[in-house]
């Protein structure tokens, strides 16, 4: 299906369905919105879809909609690795972190394990993507730690895997920081080396000039 057709027919129809009275119909639009995010490149269309997904996540009327949150997380895990990196960085990762944090205080154990299991699948899929060090520290790692808190109480076998994932991510962050520090030291050393070299050549120039002047003096004395 062409992007133009999606823009003219599909997206408006989905947005219209989101305003209907049945929550089950609204929820069923989420995977379709996810597919648009995964396959379309038109900026304006992507922004409209993003606004609709943001409405699902931020509108108070959806705050207690367990099925909706399950579908959102499932969709994020499916489309996140293939979606535009900026959408993943600015939208998917922060909202997954928020959902993981909220799940820590979910009073229903059944709902809590449902969301935790779905979050585990989503984070497992997204762990294969390139994520900047800043996002690792601000959203990805904190989200994993929230999820680990749930799994410690609800699913010890998942908790073991999460502990390994967290350690691996922490090592990546540490190695990147060391690499950046070494790079900075190397650049600084290079600059210092260049500065020393410049000063040395300058001194040599002065010595050469002084030597030539002395030689001229001796020649004149002769």
mmCIF file of C-alpha atoms in Angstrom:
data_model
loop_
_atom_site.group_PDB
_atom_site.id
_atom_site.type_symbol
_atom_site.label_atom_id
_atom_site.label_comp_id
_atom_site.label_asym_id
_atom_site.label_seq_id
_atom_site.Cartn_x
_atom_site.Cartn_y
_atom_site.Cartn_z
ATOM 1 C CA UNK A 1 0.000 0.000 0.000
ATOM 2 C CA UNK A 2 1.416 3.415 -0.940
ATOM 3 C CA UNK A 3 2.186 6.022 1.714
ATOM 4 C CA UNK A 4 -0.209 8.410 -0.053
ATOM 5 C CA UNK A 5 -3.071 5.921 0.358
ATOM 6 C CA UNK A 6 -2.184 5.330 3.996
ATOM 7 C CA UNK A 7 -2.150 9.081 4.523
ATOM 8 C CA UNK A 8 -5.465 9.759 2.720
ATOM 9 C CA UNK A 9 -7.528 6.709 3.723
ATOM 10 C CA UNK A 10 -6.051 4.441 6.363
ATOM 11 C CA UNK A 11 -4.778 6.855 9.025
ATOM 12 C CA UNK A 12 -7.957 9.009 9.028
ATOM 13 C CA UNK A 13 -10.111 5.882 9.315
ATOM 14 C CA UNK A 14 -8.054 4.615 12.263
ATOM 15 C CA UNK A 15 -8.227 7.985 14.010
ATOM 16 C CA UNK A 16 -12.014 8.016 13.512
ATOM 17 C CA UNK A 17 -12.246 4.540 15.063
ATOM 18 C CA UNK A 18 -10.320 5.847 18.083
ATOM 19 C CA UNK A 19 -13.164 8.231 18.852
ATOM 20 C CA UNK A 20 -15.784 5.469 18.894
ATOM 21 C CA UNK A 21 -17.599 4.322 22.058
ATOM 22 C CA UNK A 22 -16.067 0.825 22.250
ATOM 23 C CA UNK A 23 -12.723 0.552 24.025
ATOM 24 C CA UNK A 24 -12.054 -2.806 22.357
ATOM 25 C CA UNK A 25 -12.263 -1.114 18.934
ATOM 26 C CA UNK A 26 -9.904 1.668 20.022
ATOM 27 C CA UNK A 27 -7.416 -0.886 21.335
ATOM 28 C CA UNK A 28 -7.553 -2.853 18.084
ATOM 29 C CA UNK A 29 -6.229 0.192 16.188
ATOM 30 C CA UNK A 30 -2.918 0.156 18.087
ATOM 31 C CA UNK A 31 -1.170 -2.616 16.076
ATOM 32 C CA UNK A 32 -2.183 -0.825 12.847
ATOM 33 C CA UNK A 33 -0.729 2.448 14.109
ATOM 34 C CA UNK A 34 2.413 0.509 14.999
ATOM 35 C CA UNK A 35 2.675 -0.879 11.477
ATOM 36 C CA UNK A 36 2.434 2.659 10.090
ATOM 37 C CA UNK A 37 5.252 3.767 12.394
ATOM 38 C CA UNK A 38 7.313 0.811 11.202
ATOM 39 C CA UNK A 39 6.814 1.193 7.445
ATOM 40 C CA UNK A 40 6.078 4.851 6.613
ATOM 41 C CA UNK A 41 8.628 7.662 6.274
ATOM 42 C CA UNK A 42 6.381 10.698 5.722
ATOM 43 C CA UNK A 43 7.093 13.000 8.658
ATOM 44 C CA UNK A 44 3.632 14.603 8.963
ATOM 45 C CA UNK A 45 1.869 11.227 8.943
ATOM 46 C CA UNK A 46 4.237 9.799 11.531
ATOM 47 C CA UNK A 47 3.613 12.804 13.746
ATOM 48 C CA UNK A 48 -0.173 12.265 13.590
ATOM 49 C CA UNK A 49 0.227 8.614 14.540
ATOM 50 C CA UNK A 50 2.601 9.548 17.352
ATOM 51 C CA UNK A 51 0.036 12.022 18.724
ATOM 52 C CA UNK A 52 -2.654 9.332 18.745
ATOM 53 C CA UNK A 53 -0.398 6.857 20.558
ATOM 54 C CA UNK A 54 0.547 9.608 23.016
ATOM 55 C CA UNK A 55 -3.164 10.152 23.666
ATOM 56 C CA UNK A 56 -3.565 6.458 24.539
ATOM 57 C CA UNK A 57 -0.684 6.711 27.001
ATOM 58 C CA UNK A 58 -1.355 10.104 28.572
ATOM 59 C CA UNK A 59 -5.135 10.664 28.519
ATOM 60 C CA UNK A 60 -6.553 9.991 32.043
ATOM 61 C CA UNK A 61 -9.448 7.965 30.597
ATOM 62 C CA UNK A 62 -6.954 5.257 29.562
ATOM 63 C CA UNK A 63 -4.901 5.127 32.762
ATOM 64 C CA UNK A 64 -6.589 1.997 34.119
ATOM 65 C CA UNK A 65 -7.057 0.239 30.776
ATOM 66 C CA UNK A 66 -4.960 -2.901 31.282
ATOM 67 C CA UNK A 67 -5.701 -4.351 27.835
ATOM 68 C CA UNK A 68 -4.694 -1.104 26.162
ATOM 69 C CA UNK A 69 -1.358 -0.986 27.984
ATOM 70 C CA UNK A 70 -0.694 -4.608 27.087
ATOM 71 C CA UNK A 71 -1.313 -3.855 23.403
ATOM 72 C CA UNK A 72 0.839 -0.716 23.482
ATOM 73 C CA UNK A 73 3.787 -2.587 25.012
ATOM 74 C CA UNK A 74 3.350 -5.517 22.622
ATOM 75 C CA UNK A 75 3.322 -3.104 19.680
ATOM 76 C CA UNK A 76 6.385 -1.211 20.942
ATOM 77 C CA UNK A 77 8.307 -4.469 21.221
ATOM 78 C CA UNK A 78 7.299 -5.460 17.683
ATOM 79 C CA UNK A 79 7.937 -2.197 15.853
ATOM 80 C CA UNK A 80 10.588 -0.564 18.056
ATOM 81 C CA UNK A 81 13.641 -2.252 16.489
ATOM 82 C CA UNK A 82 12.507 -1.282 12.949
ATOM 83 C CA UNK A 83 10.976 2.135 13.628
ATOM 84 C CA UNK A 84 12.684 5.448 13.012
ATOM 85 C CA UNK A 85 15.461 5.768 15.657
ATOM 86 C CA UNK A 86 14.196 9.170 16.769
ATOM 87 C CA UNK A 87 10.703 7.713 17.442
ATOM 88 C CA UNK A 88 12.268 4.890 19.432
ATOM 89 C CA UNK A 89 14.528 7.240 21.402
ATOM 90 C CA UNK A 90 12.074 10.047 22.118
ATOM 91 C CA UNK A 91 8.838 8.086 22.446
ATOM 92 C CA UNK A 92 9.141 4.328 22.887
ATOM 93 C CA UNK A 93 11.930 4.141 25.497
ATOM 94 C CA UNK A 94 10.626 6.943 27.776
ATOM 95 C CA UNK A 95 7.088 5.494 27.760
ATOM 96 C CA UNK A 96 8.291 1.943 28.400
ATOM 97 C CA UNK A 97 10.241 3.282 31.375
ATOM 98 C CA UNK A 98 7.095 5.053 32.645
ATOM 99 C CA UNK A 99 4.994 1.905 32.216
ATOM 100 C CA UNK A 100 7.602 -0.205 34.029
ATOM 101 C CA UNK A 101 7.718 2.298 36.887
ATOM 102 C CA UNK A 102 3.933 2.344 37.184
ATOM 103 C CA UNK A 103 3.777 -1.441 37.186
ATOM 104 C CA UNK A 104 5.864 -1.562 40.379
ATOM 105 C CA UNK A 105 2.865 -0.196 42.293
ATOM 106 C CA UNK A 106 0.157 -2.171 40.474
ATOM 107 C CA UNK A 107 -2.016 -3.676 43.263
ATOM 108 C CA UNK A 108 -3.328 -6.566 41.145
ATOM 109 C CA UNK A 109 -0.739 -9.341 40.986
ATOM 110 C CA UNK A 110 -2.308 -10.852 37.844
ATOM 111 C CA UNK A 111 -2.166 -7.523 35.967
ATOM 112 C CA UNK A 112 1.316 -6.858 37.289
ATOM 113 C CA UNK A 113 2.754 -10.127 35.958
ATOM 114 C CA UNK A 114 0.933 -9.634 32.629
ATOM 115 C CA UNK A 115 2.526 -6.221 32.104
ATOM 116 C CA UNK A 116 5.911 -7.363 33.427
ATOM 117 C CA UNK A 117 5.996 -10.322 31.019
ATOM 118 C CA UNK A 118 5.084 -8.081 28.084
ATOM 119 C CA UNK A 119 7.700 -5.516 29.131
ATOM 120 C CA UNK A 120 10.278 -8.287 29.315
ATOM 121 C CA UNK A 121 9.549 -9.213 25.689
ATOM 122 C CA UNK A 122 9.730 -5.577 24.582
ATOM 123 C CA UNK A 123 13.008 -4.863 26.366
ATOM 124 C CA UNK A 124 14.510 -8.086 25.004
ATOM 125 C CA UNK A 125 13.672 -6.969 21.451
ATOM 126 C CA UNK A 126 14.950 -3.421 21.970
ATOM 127 C CA UNK A 127 18.209 -4.569 23.572
ATOM 128 C CA UNK A 128 19.428 -5.472 20.070
ATOM 129 C CA UNK A 129 19.147 -1.818 18.922
ATOM 130 C CA UNK A 130 21.805 0.856 19.154
ATOM 131 C CA UNK A 131 20.852 3.063 22.094
ATOM 132 C CA UNK A 132 22.870 6.120 23.069
ATOM 133 C CA UNK A 133 24.668 6.189 26.406
ATOM 134 C CA UNK A 134 22.411 9.018 27.607
ATOM 135 C CA UNK A 135 19.238 7.007 26.907
ATOM 136 C CA UNK A 136 20.791 3.898 28.423
ATOM 137 C CA UNK A 137 21.306 5.826 31.660
ATOM 138 C CA UNK A 138 18.076 7.860 31.707
ATOM 139 C CA UNK A 139 15.497 5.349 30.433
ATOM 140 C CA UNK A 140 16.705 1.898 29.363
ATOM 141 C CA UNK A 141 18.565 0.862 32.522
ATOM 142 C CA UNK A 142 16.015 2.396 34.959
ATOM 143 C CA UNK A 143 13.216 0.614 33.077
ATOM 144 C CA UNK A 144 15.064 -2.696 33.325
ATOM 145 C CA UNK A 145 15.616 -2.180 37.049
ATOM 146 C CA UNK A 146 11.905 -1.467 37.599
ATOM 147 C CA UNK A 147 11.111 -4.649 35.693
ATOM 148 C CA UNK A 148 13.647 -6.583 37.771
ATOM 149 C CA UNK A 149 11.846 -5.439 40.926
ATOM 150 C CA UNK A 150 8.619 -6.995 39.608
ATOM 151 C CA UNK A 151 10.272 -10.205 38.484
ATOM 152 C CA UNK A 152 12.073 -10.723 41.799
ATOM 153 C CA UNK A 153 8.658 -11.109 43.410
ATOM 154 C CA UNK A 154 6.683 -12.665 40.567
ATOM 155 C CA UNK A 155 8.980 -14.659 38.297
ATOM 156 C CA UNK A 156 12.466 -15.575 39.599
ATOM 157 C CA UNK A 157 13.448 -17.284 36.321
ATOM 158 C CA UNK A 158 12.922 -14.002 34.466
ATOM 159 C CA UNK A 159 14.758 -12.108 37.208
ATOM 160 C CA UNK A 160 17.944 -14.132 36.550
ATOM 161 C CA UNK A 161 17.874 -13.194 32.860
ATOM 162 C CA UNK A 162 17.155 -9.544 33.694
ATOM 163 C CA UNK A 163 20.086 -9.399 36.095
ATOM 164 C CA UNK A 164 22.327 -10.623 33.277
ATOM 165 C CA UNK A 165 20.848 -8.046 30.861
ATOM 166 C CA UNK A 166 21.345 -5.222 33.351
ATOM 167 C CA UNK A 167 24.952 -6.228 33.971
ATOM 168 C CA UNK A 168 25.601 -6.354 30.222
ATOM 169 C CA UNK A 169 24.097 -2.896 29.672
ATOM 170 C CA UNK A 170 26.044 -1.454 32.617
ATOM 171 C CA UNK A 171 29.239 -2.881 31.121
ATOM 172 C CA UNK A 172 28.420 -1.292 27.744
ATOM 173 C CA UNK A 173 27.864 2.086 29.376
ATOM 174 C CA UNK A 174 31.080 1.767 31.373
ATOM 175 C CA UNK A 175 33.101 0.750 28.310
ATOM 176 C CA UNK A 176 31.704 3.626 26.259
ATOM 177 C CA UNK A 177 32.588 6.065 29.043
ATOM 178 C CA UNK A 178 36.121 4.650 29.244
ATOM 179 C CA UNK A 179 36.427 4.812 25.452
ATOM 180 C CA UNK A 180 35.311 8.433 25.416
ATOM 181 C CA UNK A 181 37.692 9.284 28.257
ATOM 182 C CA UNK A 182 40.591 7.580 26.470
ATOM 183 C CA UNK A 183 39.652 9.423 23.286
ATOM 184 C CA UNK A 184 39.695 12.734 25.151
ATOM 185 C CA UNK A 185 43.078 11.911 26.721
ATOM 186 C CA UNK A 186 44.420 10.930 23.312
ATOM 187 C CA UNK A 187 43.195 14.186 21.758
ATOM 188 C CA UNK A 188 44.604 16.182 24.661
ATOM 189 C CA UNK A 189 47.927 14.370 24.394
ATOM 190 C CA UNK A 190 47.972 15.040 20.682
ATOM 191 C CA UNK A 191 47.282 18.728 21.259
ATOM 192 C CA UNK A 192 49.962 18.894 23.930
ATOM 193 C CA UNK A 193 52.331 17.098 21.568
ATOM 194 C CA UNK A 194 51.570 19.550 18.772
ATOM 195 C CA UNK A 195 52.037 22.472 21.158
ATOM 196 C CA UNK A 196 55.366 21.097 22.346
ATOM 197 C CA UNK A 197 56.429 20.484 18.759
ATOM 198 C CA UNK A 198 55.507 24.060 17.772
ATOM 199 C CA UNK A 199 57.419 25.484 20.730
ATOM 200 C CA UNK A 200 60.432 23.293 19.934
ATOM 201 C CA UNK A 201 60.495 24.391 16.281
ATOM 202 C CA UNK A 202 60.061 27.988 17.392
ATOM 203 C CA UNK A 203 63.043 27.647 19.732
ATOM 204 C CA UNK A 204 65.075 26.002 16.988
ATOM 205 C CA UNK A 205 64.196 28.897 14.703
ATOM 206 C CA UNK A 206 65.357 31.357 17.322
ATOM 207 C CA UNK A 207 68.596 29.414 17.839
ATOM 208 C CA UNK A 208 69.185 29.264 14.113
ATOM 209 C CA UNK A 209 68.582 32.988 13.796
ATOM 210 C CA UNK A 210 70.860 33.694 16.764
ATOM 211 C CA UNK A 211 73.511 31.419 15.296
ATOM 212 C CA UNK A 212 73.350 33.206 11.961
ATOM 213 C CA UNK A 213 73.642 36.578 13.693
ATOM 214 C CA UNK A 214 76.646 35.399 15.683
ATOM 215 C CA UNK A 215 78.265 34.070 12.546
ATOM 216 C CA UNK A 216 77.786 37.440 10.869
ATOM 217 C CA UNK A 217 79.301 39.192 13.870
ATOM 218 C CA UNK A 218 82.373 36.938 13.773
ATOM 219 C CA UNK A 219 82.691 37.439 10.024
ATOM 220 C CA UNK A 220 82.559 41.235 10.434
ATOM 221 C CA UNK A 221 85.191 41.051 13.224
ATOM 222 C CA UNK A 222 87.481 39.069 10.934
#
